[in-house]
Protein backbone atom coordinates (compact mmCIF):
# COMPACT_ATOMS: atom_id res chain seq x y z
CA UNK A 1 0.00 0.00 0.00
CA UNK A 2 1.32 3.43 -0.85
CA UNK A 3 2.35 5.64 2.03
CA UNK A 4 0.00 8.48 1.04
CA UNK A 5 -2.97 6.10 0.99
CA UNK A 6 -1.98 4.70 4.39
CA UNK A 7 -1.70 8.27 5.77
CA UNK A 8 -5.18 9.06 4.48
CA UNK A 9 -6.65 5.92 6.04
CA UNK A 10 -4.95 6.56 9.41
CA UNK A 11 -6.04 10.21 9.41
CA UNK A 12 -9.61 9.22 8.54
CA UNK A 13 -9.68 6.66 11.34
CA UNK A 14 -8.29 9.28 13.73
CA UNK A 15 -11.11 11.65 12.77
CA UNK A 16 -13.80 8.99 13.25
CA UNK A 17 -12.27 7.84 16.54
CA UNK A 18 -12.02 11.39 17.95
CA UNK A 19 -15.58 12.19 16.88
CA UNK A 20 -16.86 9.00 18.54
CA UNK A 21 -14.90 9.76 21.71
CA UNK A 22 -16.29 13.28 21.86
CA UNK A 23 -19.84 12.07 21.19
CA UNK A 24 -19.72 9.32 23.80
CA UNK A 25 -18.09 11.66 26.30
CA UNK A 26 -20.89 14.20 25.84
CA UNK A 27 -23.47 11.41 26.03
CA UNK A 28 -22.05 10.23 29.36
CA UNK A 29 -21.69 13.77 30.73
CA UNK A 30 -25.13 15.15 29.85
CA UNK A 31 -27.49 12.23 29.13
CA UNK A 32 -26.32 9.16 31.05
CA UNK A 33 -25.68 11.08 34.24
CA UNK A 34 -24.28 9.33 37.34
CA UNK A 35 -26.55 8.07 40.13
CA UNK A 36 -26.29 11.00 42.53
CA UNK A 37 -27.27 13.42 39.73
CA UNK A 38 -30.17 11.20 38.65
CA UNK A 39 -31.73 11.73 42.10
CA UNK A 40 -31.46 15.51 41.61
CA UNK A 41 -32.82 15.52 38.03
CA UNK A 42 -35.52 12.83 38.25
CA UNK A 43 -36.31 12.83 41.96
CA UNK A 44 -35.39 9.15 42.17
CA UNK A 45 -32.72 6.77 40.98
CA UNK A 46 -33.85 5.69 37.48
CA UNK A 47 -31.92 3.39 35.16
CA UNK A 48 -30.78 5.13 31.97
CA UNK A 49 -30.01 3.10 28.83
CA UNK A 50 -29.25 4.02 25.23
CA UNK A 51 -29.20 1.15 22.73
CA UNK A 52 -29.29 -1.31 25.64
CA UNK A 53 -26.10 0.15 27.16
CA UNK A 54 -25.92 2.02 30.45
CA UNK A 55 -23.28 4.54 31.53
CA UNK A 56 -20.77 1.79 32.34
CA UNK A 57 -21.24 0.07 28.97
CA UNK A 58 -20.64 3.34 27.13
CA UNK A 59 -17.67 3.97 29.43
CA UNK A 60 -16.07 0.70 28.33
CA UNK A 61 -16.54 1.66 24.66
CA UNK A 62 -15.10 5.11 25.44
CA UNK A 63 -12.06 3.48 27.09
CA UNK A 64 -11.42 1.09 24.17
CA UNK A 65 -11.75 3.95 21.67
CA UNK A 66 -9.23 5.91 23.75
CA UNK A 67 -6.75 3.04 23.46
CA UNK A 68 -7.38 2.80 19.71
CA UNK A 69 -6.80 6.55 19.44
CA UNK A 70 -3.43 6.25 21.21
CA UNK A 71 -2.32 3.50 18.81
CA UNK A 72 -3.48 5.51 15.79
CA UNK A 73 -1.70 8.62 17.08
CA UNK A 74 1.52 6.64 17.52
CA UNK A 75 1.17 5.31 13.97
CA UNK A 76 0.46 8.84 12.71
CA UNK A 77 3.65 10.12 14.37
CA UNK A 78 5.70 7.23 12.94
CA UNK A 79 4.37 7.94 9.45
CA UNK A 80 5.24 11.64 9.79
CA UNK A 81 8.51 11.19 11.67
CA UNK A 82 10.75 12.72 8.97
CA UNK A 83 8.60 15.84 8.93
CA UNK A 84 8.63 16.06 12.76
CA UNK A 85 12.44 15.82 12.80
CA UNK A 86 12.82 18.38 10.00
CA UNK A 87 10.57 20.91 11.74
CA UNK A 88 12.33 20.31 15.08
CA UNK A 89 15.73 20.89 13.45
CA UNK A 90 14.44 24.09 11.83
CA UNK A 91 12.99 25.46 15.07
CA UNK A 92 16.03 24.50 17.20
CA UNK A 93 19.12 24.71 14.97
CA UNK A 94 21.67 23.85 17.71
CA UNK A 95 22.21 20.10 18.06
CA UNK A 96 23.13 20.34 21.75
CA UNK A 97 20.01 22.44 22.47
CA UNK A 98 17.85 19.84 20.66
CA UNK A 99 19.29 17.07 22.86
CA UNK A 100 18.74 19.06 26.07
CA UNK A 101 15.15 19.91 25.08
CA UNK A 102 14.43 16.29 24.13
CA UNK A 103 15.78 15.01 27.45
CA UNK A 104 13.74 17.59 29.39
CA UNK A 105 10.56 16.60 27.51
CA UNK A 106 11.20 12.91 28.14
CA UNK A 107 11.79 13.52 31.87
CA UNK A 108 8.62 15.65 32.11
CA UNK A 109 6.65 12.93 30.34
CA UNK A 110 7.80 10.22 32.76
CA UNK A 111 7.39 12.43 35.84
CA UNK A 112 3.88 13.30 34.70
CA UNK A 113 2.95 9.60 34.73
CA UNK A 114 3.86 9.17 38.40
Coordinates of C-alpha atoms in Angstrom, one line a residue, residues 37-93:
X37 CA -27.3 13.4 39.7
X38 CA -30.2 11.2 38.7
X39 CA -31.7 11.7 42.1
X40 CA -31.5 15.5 41.6
X41 CA -32.8 15.5 38.0
X42 CA -35.5 12.8 38.2
X43 CA -36.3 12.8 42.0
X44 CA -35.4 9.2 42.2
X45 CA -32.7 6.8 41.0
X46 CA -33.8 5.7 37.5
X47 CA -31.9 3.4 35.2
X48 CA -30.8 5.1 32.0
X49 CA -30.0 3.1 28.8
X50 CA -29.2 4.0 25.2
X51 CA -29.2 1.2 22.7
X52 CA -29.3 -1.3 25.6
X53 CA -26.1 0.1 27.2
X54 CA -25.9 2.0 30.4
X55 CA -23.3 4.5 31.5
X56 CA -20.8 1.8 32.3
X57 CA -21.2 0.1 29.0
X58 CA -20.6 3.3 27.1
X59 CA -17.7 4.0 29.4
X60 CA -16.1 0.7 28.3
X61 CA -16.5 1.7 24.7
X62 CA -15.1 5.1 25.4
X63 CA -12.1 3.5 27.1
X64 CA -11.4 1.1 24.2
X65 CA -11.8 3.9 21.7
X66 CA -9.2 5.9 23.7
X67 CA -6.7 3.0 23.5
X68 CA -7.4 2.8 19.7
X69 CA -6.8 6.5 19.4
X70 CA -3.4 6.2 21.2
X71 CA -2.3 3.5 18.8
X72 CA -3.5 5.5 15.8
X73 CA -1.7 8.6 17.1
X74 CA 1.5 6.6 17.5
X75 CA 1.2 5.3 14.0
X76 CA 0.5 8.8 12.7
X77 CA 3.7 10.1 14.4
X78 CA 5.7 7.2 12.9
X79 CA 4.4 7.9 9.4
X80 CA 5.2 11.6 9.8
X81 CA 8.5 11.2 11.7
X82 CA 10.8 12.7 9.0
X83 CA 8.6 15.8 8.9
X84 CA 8.6 16.1 12.8
X85 CA 12.4 15.8 12.8
X86 CA 12.8 18.4 10.0
X87 CA 10.6 20.9 11.7
X88 CA 12.3 20.3 15.1
X89 CA 15.7 20.9 13.5
X90 CA 14.4 24.1 11.8
X91 CA 13.0 25.5 15.1
X92 CA 16.0 24.5 17.2
X93 CA 19.1 24.7 15.0

